Amino acid sequence: MTIFRTVRIAALASVLAGGAISAAGAADVVRHSEPGSHFPISTAIEVPPGATTIYLSGMGAPPVDKTADPKTLAAYGDTETQVRGALTRIQGELAKLKLTMGDVVNMHIYLVADPKLGKIDFPGMMKAYTEFYGTPAQPKLPTRSAFEVAHLANPGWLVEIEVVAVRTH
């Protein structure tokens, strides 16, 4: 009988621990950064149990010149313009889901070399990025990677961005 009683107590403790974990599901996302760093990304993020993960497909910028050929750089602008446009589109998609840019926990930015520069325009990307992240109005930073790629699906794009967001319940 003693072994069965021990098993029941262990099972009850497990259920109670599960209840505590569920209560922690309402906790916030924890964002870690490098002490003293002012670079606007998180180095790690902890997502609490019970949060819903939302994956947004990669998005490029909308055309800024609708009279230009939609498969040319002239239609979409430079890297800074395209990053701003792509992040604005992402912001709109998140809003449809009742989320904000502060709910983004991970971001991948794919960059093509700007033919005018002969390389990726990382400063231009950062200028537009920091309009959305690391501001007093929106201080919640995602983890982020930026990649140089040879081409994107649309030959006029210099940028495509995909994000992962979370909704805590």
mmCIF file with all atom_site columns, C-alpha atoms in Angstrom:
data_model
loop_
_atom_site.group_PDB
_atom_site.id
_atom_site.type_symbol
_atom_site.label_atom_id
_atom_site.label_alt_id
_atom_site.label_comp_id
_atom_site.label_asym_id
_atom_site.label_entity_id
_atom_site.label_seq_id
_atom_site.pdbx_PDB_ins_code
_atom_site.Cartn_x
_atom_site.Cartn_y
_atom_site.Cartn_z
_atom_site.occupancy
_atom_site.B_iso_or_equiv
_atom_site.pdbx_formal_charge
_atom_site.auth_seq_id
_atom_site.auth_comp_id
_atom_site.auth_asym_id
_atom_site.auth_atom_id
_atom_site.pdbx_PDB_model_num
ATOM 1   C CA . MET A 1 1   ? 0.000  0.000  0.000   1.00 0.00 ? 1   MET A CA 1
ATOM 2   C CA . THR A 1 2   ? 2.782  2.433  0.731   1.00 0.00 ? 2   THR A CA 1
ATOM 3   C CA . ILE A 1 3   ? 4.071  2.412  -2.858  1.00 0.00 ? 3   ILE A CA 1
ATOM 4   C CA . PHE A 1 4   ? 0.581  3.227  -4.212  1.00 0.00 ? 4   PHE A CA 1
ATOM 5   C CA . ARG A 1 5   ? 0.226  6.070  -1.764  1.00 0.00 ? 5   ARG A CA 1
ATOM 6   C CA . THR A 1 6   ? 3.634  7.430  -2.830  1.00 0.00 ? 6   THR A CA 1
ATOM 7   C CA . VAL A 1 7   ? 2.610  7.209  -6.503  1.00 0.00 ? 7   VAL A CA 1
ATOM 8   C CA . ARG A 1 8   ? -0.647 9.073  -5.787  1.00 0.00 ? 8   ARG A CA 1
ATOM 9   C CA . ILE A 1 9   ? 1.207  11.803 -3.912  1.00 0.00 ? 9   ILE A CA 1
ATOM 10  C CA . ALA A 1 10  ? 3.711  12.096 -6.761  1.00 0.00 ? 10  ALA A CA 1
ATOM 11  C CA . ALA A 1 11  ? 0.864  12.263 -9.295  1.00 0.00 ? 11  ALA A CA 1
ATOM 12  C CA . LEU A 1 12  ? -0.884 14.955 -7.251  1.00 0.00 ? 12  LEU A CA 1
ATOM 13  C CA . ALA A 1 13  ? 2.366  16.926 -6.984  1.00 0.00 ? 13  ALA A CA 1
ATOM 14  C CA . SER A 1 14  ? 2.774  16.633 -10.750 1.00 0.00 ? 14  SER A CA 1
ATOM 15  C CA . VAL A 1 15  ? -0.749 17.933 -11.367 1.00 0.00 ? 15  VAL A CA 1
ATOM 16  C CA . LEU A 1 16  ? -0.175 20.810 -8.964  1.00 0.00 ? 16  LEU A CA 1
ATOM 17  C CA . ALA A 1 17  ? 3.133  21.639 -10.636 1.00 0.00 ? 17  ALA A CA 1
ATOM 18  C CA . GLY A 1 18  ? 1.321  21.603 -13.973 1.00 0.00 ? 18  GLY A CA 1
ATOM 19  C CA . GLY A 1 19  ? -1.160 24.073 -12.564 1.00 0.00 ? 19  GLY A CA 1
ATOM 20  C CA . ALA A 1 20  ? 1.706  26.323 -11.520 1.00 0.00 ? 20  ALA A CA 1
ATOM 21  C CA . ILE A 1 21  ? 3.175  26.090 -15.013 1.00 0.00 ? 21  ILE A CA 1
ATOM 22  C CA . SER A 1 22  ? -0.182 27.014 -16.542 1.00 0.00 ? 22  SER A CA 1
ATOM 23  C CA . ALA A 1 23  ? -0.413 30.045 -14.293 1.00 0.00 ? 23  ALA A CA 1
ATOM 24  C CA . ALA A 1 24  ? 3.075  31.044 -15.457 1.00 0.00 ? 24  ALA A CA 1
ATOM 25  C CA . GLY A 1 25  ? 1.753  30.887 -19.033 1.00 0.00 ? 25  GLY A CA 1
ATOM 26  C CA . ALA A 1 26  ? 0.315  34.336 -18.461 1.00 0.00 ? 26  ALA A CA 1
ATOM 27  C CA . ALA A 1 27  ? 3.843  35.633 -17.851 1.00 0.00 ? 27  ALA A CA 1
ATOM 28  C CA . ASP A 1 28  ? 5.553  38.007 -20.192 1.00 0.00 ? 28  ASP A CA 1
ATOM 29  C CA . VAL A 1 29  ? 8.157  37.211 -22.781 1.00 0.00 ? 29  VAL A CA 1
ATOM 30  C CA . VAL A 1 30  ? 11.625 37.692 -21.256 1.00 0.00 ? 30  VAL A CA 1
ATOM 31  C CA . ARG A 1 31  ? 14.116 39.521 -23.488 1.00 0.00 ? 31  ARG A CA 1
ATOM 32  C CA . HIS A 1 32  ? 17.837 39.356 -22.783 1.00 0.00 ? 32  HIS A CA 1
ATOM 33  C CA . SER A 1 33  ? 20.421 41.781 -24.124 1.00 0.00 ? 33  SER A CA 1
ATOM 34  C CA . GLU A 1 34  ? 24.152 42.216 -23.870 1.00 0.00 ? 34  GLU A CA 1
ATOM 35  C CA . PRO A 1 35  ? 24.889 44.449 -20.849 1.00 0.00 ? 35  PRO A CA 1
ATOM 36  C CA . GLY A 1 36  ? 25.989 47.884 -21.991 1.00 0.00 ? 36  GLY A CA 1
ATOM 37  C CA . SER A 1 37  ? 25.138 47.208 -25.642 1.00 0.00 ? 37  SER A CA 1
ATOM 38  C CA . HIS A 1 38  ? 23.051 49.722 -27.529 1.00 0.00 ? 38  HIS A CA 1
ATOM 39  C CA . PHE A 1 39  ? 22.623 47.507 -30.594 1.00 0.00 ? 39  PHE A CA 1
ATOM 40  C CA . PRO A 1 40  ? 18.847 47.183 -31.065 1.00 0.00 ? 40  PRO A CA 1
ATOM 41  C CA . ILE A 1 41  ? 18.373 43.422 -30.880 1.00 0.00 ? 41  ILE A CA 1
ATOM 42  C CA . SER A 1 42  ? 17.829 40.927 -28.096 1.00 0.00 ? 42  SER A CA 1
ATOM 43  C CA . THR A 1 43  ? 20.533 38.299 -27.674 1.00 0.00 ? 43  THR A CA 1
ATOM 44  C CA . ALA A 1 44  ? 18.006 35.749 -26.414 1.00 0.00 ? 44  ALA A CA 1
ATOM 45  C CA . ILE A 1 45  ? 14.286 35.558 -25.739 1.00 0.00 ? 45  ILE A CA 1
ATOM 46  C CA . GLU A 1 46  ? 12.338 33.267 -23.425 1.00 0.00 ? 46  GLU A CA 1
ATOM 47  C CA . VAL A 1 47  ? 8.747  32.553 -24.415 1.00 0.00 ? 47  VAL A CA 1
ATOM 48  C CA . PRO A 1 48  ? 6.512  31.492 -21.527 1.00 0.00 ? 48  PRO A CA 1
ATOM 49  C CA . PRO A 1 49  ? 4.564  28.227 -21.578 1.00 0.00 ? 49  PRO A CA 1
ATOM 50  C CA . GLY A 1 50  ? 1.141  28.579 -23.104 1.00 0.00 ? 50  GLY A CA 1
ATOM 51  C CA . ALA A 1 51  ? 2.087  31.359 -25.540 1.00 0.00 ? 51  ALA A CA 1
ATOM 52  C CA . THR A 1 52  ? 0.905  31.030 -29.135 1.00 0.00 ? 52  THR A CA 1
ATOM 53  C CA . THR A 1 53  ? 3.572  31.256 -31.822 1.00 0.00 ? 53  THR A CA 1
ATOM 54  C CA . ILE A 1 54  ? 2.713  33.098 -35.042 1.00 0.00 ? 54  ILE A CA 1
ATOM 55  C CA . TYR A 1 55  ? 4.940  32.763 -38.117 1.00 0.00 ? 55  TYR A CA 1
ATOM 56  C CA . LEU A 1 56  ? 4.608  35.476 -40.764 1.00 0.00 ? 56  LEU A CA 1
ATOM 57  C CA . SER A 1 57  ? 5.749  34.674 -44.283 1.00 0.00 ? 57  SER A CA 1
ATOM 58  C CA . GLY A 1 58  ? 8.579  36.674 -45.774 1.00 0.00 ? 58  GLY A CA 1
ATOM 59  C CA . MET A 1 59  ? 7.476  40.073 -47.044 1.00 0.00 ? 59  MET A CA 1
ATOM 60  C CA . GLY A 1 60  ? 9.063  42.499 -49.406 1.00 0.00 ? 60  GLY A CA 1
ATOM 61  C CA . ALA A 1 61  ? 8.273  46.140 -49.771 1.00 0.00 ? 61  ALA A CA 1
ATOM 62  C CA . PRO A 1 62  ? 5.248  47.429 -51.641 1.00 0.00 ? 62  PRO A CA 1
ATOM 63  C CA . PRO A 1 63  ? 6.040  49.461 -54.768 1.00 0.00 ? 63  PRO A CA 1
ATOM 64  C CA . VAL A 1 64  ? 6.822  53.120 -54.157 1.00 0.00 ? 64  VAL A CA 1
ATOM 65  C CA . ASP A 1 65  ? 6.587  53.927 -57.885 1.00 0.00 ? 65  ASP A CA 1
ATOM 66  C CA . LYS A 1 66  ? 3.582  52.133 -59.353 1.00 0.00 ? 66  LYS A CA 1
ATOM 67  C CA . THR A 1 67  ? 4.424  53.420 -62.836 1.00 0.00 ? 67  THR A CA 1
ATOM 68  C CA . ALA A 1 68  ? 7.754  51.542 -62.841 1.00 0.00 ? 68  ALA A CA 1
ATOM 69  C CA . ASP A 1 69  ? 8.133  47.934 -64.000 1.00 0.00 ? 69  ASP A CA 1
ATOM 70  C CA . PRO A 1 70  ? 7.215  45.848 -60.887 1.00 0.00 ? 70  PRO A CA 1
ATOM 71  C CA . LYS A 1 71  ? 10.275 43.642 -61.422 1.00 0.00 ? 71  LYS A CA 1
ATOM 72  C CA . THR A 1 72  ? 12.773 46.517 -61.166 1.00 0.00 ? 72  THR A CA 1
ATOM 73  C CA . LEU A 1 73  ? 14.552 48.351 -58.385 1.00 0.00 ? 73  LEU A CA 1
ATOM 74  C CA . ALA A 1 74  ? 12.911 51.592 -59.593 1.00 0.00 ? 74  ALA A CA 1
ATOM 75  C CA . ALA A 1 75  ? 9.534  50.267 -58.409 1.00 0.00 ? 75  ALA A CA 1
ATOM 76  C CA . TYR A 1 76  ? 10.662 49.597 -54.827 1.00 0.00 ? 76  TYR A CA 1
ATOM 77  C CA . GLY A 1 77  ? 13.434 52.049 -53.949 1.00 0.00 ? 77  GLY A CA 1
ATOM 78  C CA . ASP A 1 78  ? 16.680 51.603 -52.071 1.00 0.00 ? 78  ASP A CA 1
ATOM 79  C CA . THR A 1 79  ? 17.330 49.301 -49.112 1.00 0.00 ? 79  THR A CA 1
ATOM 80  C CA . GLU A 1 80  ? 16.213 51.822 -46.494 1.00 0.00 ? 80  GLU A CA 1
ATOM 81  C CA . THR A 1 81  ? 12.958 52.466 -48.350 1.00 0.00 ? 81  THR A CA 1
ATOM 82  C CA . GLN A 1 82  ? 12.332 48.748 -48.841 1.00 0.00 ? 82  GLN A CA 1
ATOM 83  C CA . VAL A 1 83  ? 13.014 47.843 -45.199 1.00 0.00 ? 83  VAL A CA 1
ATOM 84  C CA . ARG A 1 84  ? 10.647 50.603 -44.062 1.00 0.00 ? 84  ARG A CA 1
ATOM 85  C CA . GLY A 1 85  ? 7.999  49.363 -46.522 1.00 0.00 ? 85  GLY A CA 1
ATOM 86  C CA . ALA A 1 86  ? 8.396  45.688 -45.558 1.00 0.00 ? 86  ALA A CA 1
ATOM 87  C CA . LEU A 1 87  ? 8.239  46.468 -41.829 1.00 0.00 ? 87  LEU A CA 1
ATOM 88  C CA . THR A 1 88  ? 5.165  48.628 -42.392 1.00 0.00 ? 88  THR A CA 1
ATOM 89  C CA . ARG A 1 89  ? 3.516  45.695 -44.204 1.00 0.00 ? 89  ARG A CA 1
ATOM 90  C CA . ILE A 1 90  ? 4.483  43.375 -41.338 1.00 0.00 ? 90  ILE A CA 1
ATOM 91  C CA . GLN A 1 91  ? 3.064  45.876 -38.850 1.00 0.00 ? 91  GLN A CA 1
ATOM 92  C CA . GLY A 1 92  ? -0.205 45.811 -40.786 1.00 0.00 ? 92  GLY A CA 1
ATOM 93  C CA . GLU A 1 93  ? -0.359 41.999 -40.869 1.00 0.00 ? 93  GLU A CA 1
ATOM 94  C CA . LEU A 1 94  ? 0.327  41.855 -37.132 1.00 0.00 ? 94  LEU A CA 1
ATOM 95  C CA . ALA A 1 95  ? -2.437 44.405 -36.482 1.00 0.00 ? 95  ALA A CA 1
ATOM 96  C CA . LYS A 1 96  ? -4.905 42.141 -38.323 1.00 0.00 ? 96  LYS A CA 1
ATOM 97  C CA . LEU A 1 97  ? -3.987 39.491 -35.741 1.00 0.00 ? 97  LEU A CA 1
ATOM 98  C CA . LYS A 1 98  ? -4.309 42.011 -32.883 1.00 0.00 ? 98  LYS A CA 1
ATOM 99  C CA . LEU A 1 99  ? -0.531 41.996 -32.365 1.00 0.00 ? 99  LEU A CA 1
ATOM 100 C CA . THR A 1 100 ? 2.125  44.716 -32.498 1.00 0.00 ? 100 THR A CA 1
ATOM 101 C CA . MET A 1 101 ? 5.762  44.956 -33.487 1.00 0.00 ? 101 MET A CA 1
ATOM 102 C CA . GLY A 1 102 ? 6.486  44.467 -29.762 1.00 0.00 ? 102 GLY A CA 1
ATOM 103 C CA . ASP A 1 103 ? 5.117  40.924 -30.052 1.00 0.00 ? 103 ASP A CA 1
ATOM 104 C CA . VAL A 1 104 ? 7.828  39.963 -32.575 1.00 0.00 ? 104 VAL A CA 1
ATOM 105 C CA . VAL A 1 105 ? 10.428 37.685 -30.987 1.00 0.00 ? 105 VAL A CA 1
ATOM 106 C CA . ASN A 1 106 ? 12.485 36.680 -34.024 1.00 0.00 ? 106 ASN A CA 1
ATOM 107 C CA . MET A 1 107 ? 13.295 38.334 -37.341 1.00 0.00 ? 107 MET A CA 1
ATOM 108 C CA . HIS A 1 108 ? 15.258 37.271 -40.410 1.00 0.00 ? 108 HIS A CA 1
ATOM 109 C CA . ILE A 1 109 ? 16.209 39.975 -42.888 1.00 0.00 ? 109 ILE A CA 1
ATOM 110 C CA . TYR A 1 110 ? 17.377 38.817 -46.317 1.00 0.00 ? 110 TYR A CA 1
ATOM 111 C CA . LEU A 1 111 ? 19.353 41.482 -48.182 1.00 0.00 ? 111 LEU A CA 1
ATOM 112 C CA . VAL A 1 112 ? 20.528 41.621 -51.792 1.00 0.00 ? 112 VAL A CA 1
ATOM 113 C CA . ALA A 1 113 ? 23.516 43.783 -52.692 1.00 0.00 ? 113 ALA A CA 1
ATOM 114 C CA . ASP A 1 114 ? 22.395 47.175 -53.920 1.00 0.00 ? 114 ASP A CA 1
ATOM 115 C CA . PRO A 1 115 ? 23.747 47.434 -57.493 1.00 0.00 ? 115 PRO A CA 1
ATOM 116 C CA . LYS A 1 116 ? 24.495 51.129 -56.895 1.00 0.00 ? 116 LYS A CA 1
ATOM 117 C CA . LEU A 1 117 ? 26.710 50.280 -53.894 1.00 0.00 ? 117 LEU A CA 1
ATOM 118 C CA . GLY A 1 118 ? 28.067 46.893 -54.975 1.00 0.00 ? 118 GLY A CA 1
ATOM 119 C CA . LYS A 1 119 ? 27.264 45.516 -51.500 1.00 0.00 ? 119 LYS A CA 1
ATOM 120 C CA . ILE A 1 120 ? 24.382 45.266 -49.042 1.00 0.00 ? 120 ILE A CA 1
ATOM 121 C CA . ASP A 1 121 ? 23.315 48.538 -47.485 1.00 0.00 ? 121 ASP A CA 1
ATOM 122 C CA . PHE A 1 122 ? 23.458 47.535 -43.814 1.00 0.00 ? 122 PHE A CA 1
ATOM 123 C CA . PRO A 1 123 ? 23.398 51.172 -42.584 1.00 0.00 ? 123 PRO A CA 1
ATOM 124 C CA . GLY A 1 124 ? 20.285 51.840 -44.698 1.00 0.00 ? 124 GLY A CA 1
ATOM 125 C CA . MET A 1 125 ? 18.640 48.705 -43.309 1.00 0.00 ? 125 MET A CA 1
ATOM 126 C CA . MET A 1 126 ? 19.458 49.770 -39.746 1.00 0.00 ? 126 MET A CA 1
ATOM 127 C CA . LYS A 1 127 ? 18.157 53.304 -40.291 1.00 0.00 ? 127 LYS A CA 1
ATOM 128 C CA . ALA A 1 128 ? 14.701 52.002 -41.234 1.00 0.00 ? 128 ALA A CA 1
ATOM 129 C CA . TYR A 1 129 ? 14.793 49.149 -38.662 1.00 0.00 ? 129 TYR A CA 1
ATOM 130 C CA . THR A 1 130 ? 15.456 51.569 -35.789 1.00 0.00 ? 130 THR A CA 1
ATOM 131 C CA . GLU A 1 131 ? 12.300 53.494 -36.689 1.00 0.00 ? 131 GLU A CA 1
ATOM 132 C CA . PHE A 1 132 ? 10.384 50.389 -35.525 1.00 0.00 ? 132 PHE A CA 1
ATOM 133 C CA . TYR A 1 133 ? 12.642 48.923 -32.800 1.00 0.00 ? 133 TYR A CA 1
ATOM 134 C CA . GLY A 1 134 ? 14.598 50.362 -29.910 1.00 0.00 ? 134 GLY A CA 1
ATOM 135 C CA . THR A 1 135 ? 12.492 53.490 -29.664 1.00 0.00 ? 135 THR A CA 1
ATOM 136 C CA . PRO A 1 136 ? 10.885 54.867 -26.501 1.00 0.00 ? 136 PRO A CA 1
ATOM 137 C CA . ALA A 1 137 ? 7.495  54.002 -28.030 1.00 0.00 ? 137 ALA A CA 1
ATOM 138 C CA . GLN A 1 138 ? 8.560  50.451 -28.950 1.00 0.00 ? 138 GLN A CA 1
ATOM 139 C CA . PRO A 1 139 ? 11.505 49.224 -26.828 1.00 0.00 ? 139 PRO A CA 1
ATOM 140 C CA . LYS A 1 140 ? 10.800 45.473 -27.154 1.00 0.00 ? 140 LYS A CA 1
ATOM 141 C CA . LEU A 1 141 ? 13.618 44.065 -29.297 1.00 0.00 ? 141 LEU A CA 1
ATOM 142 C CA . PRO A 1 142 ? 13.452 40.808 -31.261 1.00 0.00 ? 142 PRO A CA 1
ATOM 143 C CA . THR A 1 143 ? 16.323 38.438 -31.838 1.00 0.00 ? 143 THR A CA 1
ATOM 144 C CA . ARG A 1 144 ? 17.449 39.109 -35.384 1.00 0.00 ? 144 ARG A CA 1
ATOM 145 C CA . SER A 1 145 ? 19.709 37.837 -38.125 1.00 0.00 ? 145 SER A CA 1
ATOM 146 C CA . ALA A 1 146 ? 20.544 39.641 -41.344 1.00 0.00 ? 146 ALA A CA 1
ATOM 147 C CA . PHE A 1 147 ? 21.718 37.650 -44.353 1.00 0.00 ? 147 PHE A CA 1
ATOM 148 C CA . GLU A 1 148 ? 23.159 38.620 -47.707 1.00 0.00 ? 148 GLU A CA 1
ATOM 149 C CA . VAL A 1 149 ? 21.570 36.516 -50.437 1.00 0.00 ? 149 VAL A CA 1
ATOM 150 C CA . ALA A 1 150 ? 22.221 36.410 -54.177 1.00 0.00 ? 150 ALA A CA 1
ATOM 151 C CA . HIS A 1 151 ? 18.610 36.980 -55.277 1.00 0.00 ? 151 HIS A CA 1
ATOM 152 C CA . LEU A 1 152 ? 15.052 37.202 -54.045 1.00 0.00 ? 152 LEU A CA 1
ATOM 153 C CA . ALA A 1 153 ? 11.876 36.029 -55.790 1.00 0.00 ? 153 ALA A CA 1
ATOM 154 C CA . ASN A 1 154 ? 11.163 39.510 -57.158 1.00 0.00 ? 154 ASN A CA 1
ATOM 155 C CA . PRO A 1 155 ? 14.210 40.905 -59.005 1.00 0.00 ? 155 PRO A CA 1
ATOM 156 C CA . GLY A 1 156 ? 13.242 44.410 -57.855 1.00 0.00 ? 156 GLY A CA 1
ATOM 157 C CA . TRP A 1 157 ? 13.511 43.523 -54.176 1.00 0.00 ? 157 TRP A CA 1
ATOM 158 C CA . LEU A 1 158 ? 16.634 44.222 -52.180 1.00 0.00 ? 158 LEU A CA 1
ATOM 159 C CA . VAL A 1 159 ? 14.930 43.060 -48.975 1.00 0.00 ? 159 VAL A CA 1
ATOM 160 C CA . GLU A 1 160 ? 12.622 40.339 -47.704 1.00 0.00 ? 160 GLU A CA 1
ATOM 161 C CA . ILE A 1 161 ? 11.769 40.036 -44.010 1.00 0.00 ? 161 ILE A CA 1
ATOM 162 C CA . GLU A 1 162 ? 10.132 37.214 -42.081 1.00 0.00 ? 162 GLU A CA 1
ATOM 163 C CA . VAL A 1 163 ? 9.143  37.329 -38.433 1.00 0.00 ? 163 VAL A CA 1
ATOM 164 C CA . VAL A 1 164 ? 7.925  35.151 -35.611 1.00 0.00 ? 164 VAL A CA 1
ATOM 165 C CA . ALA A 1 165 ? 5.610  36.722 -33.053 1.00 0.00 ? 165 ALA A CA 1
ATOM 166 C CA . VAL A 1 166 ? 4.038  35.386 -29.866 1.00 0.00 ? 166 VAL A CA 1
ATOM 167 C CA . ARG A 1 167 ? 0.746  35.993 -28.190 1.00 0.00 ? 167 ARG A CA 1
ATOM 168 C CA . THR A 1 168 ? 0.694  35.463 -24.437 1.00 0.00 ? 168 THR A CA 1
ATOM 169 C CA . HIS A 1 169 ? -2.698 34.500 -23.064 1.00 0.00 ? 169 HIS A CA 1
#
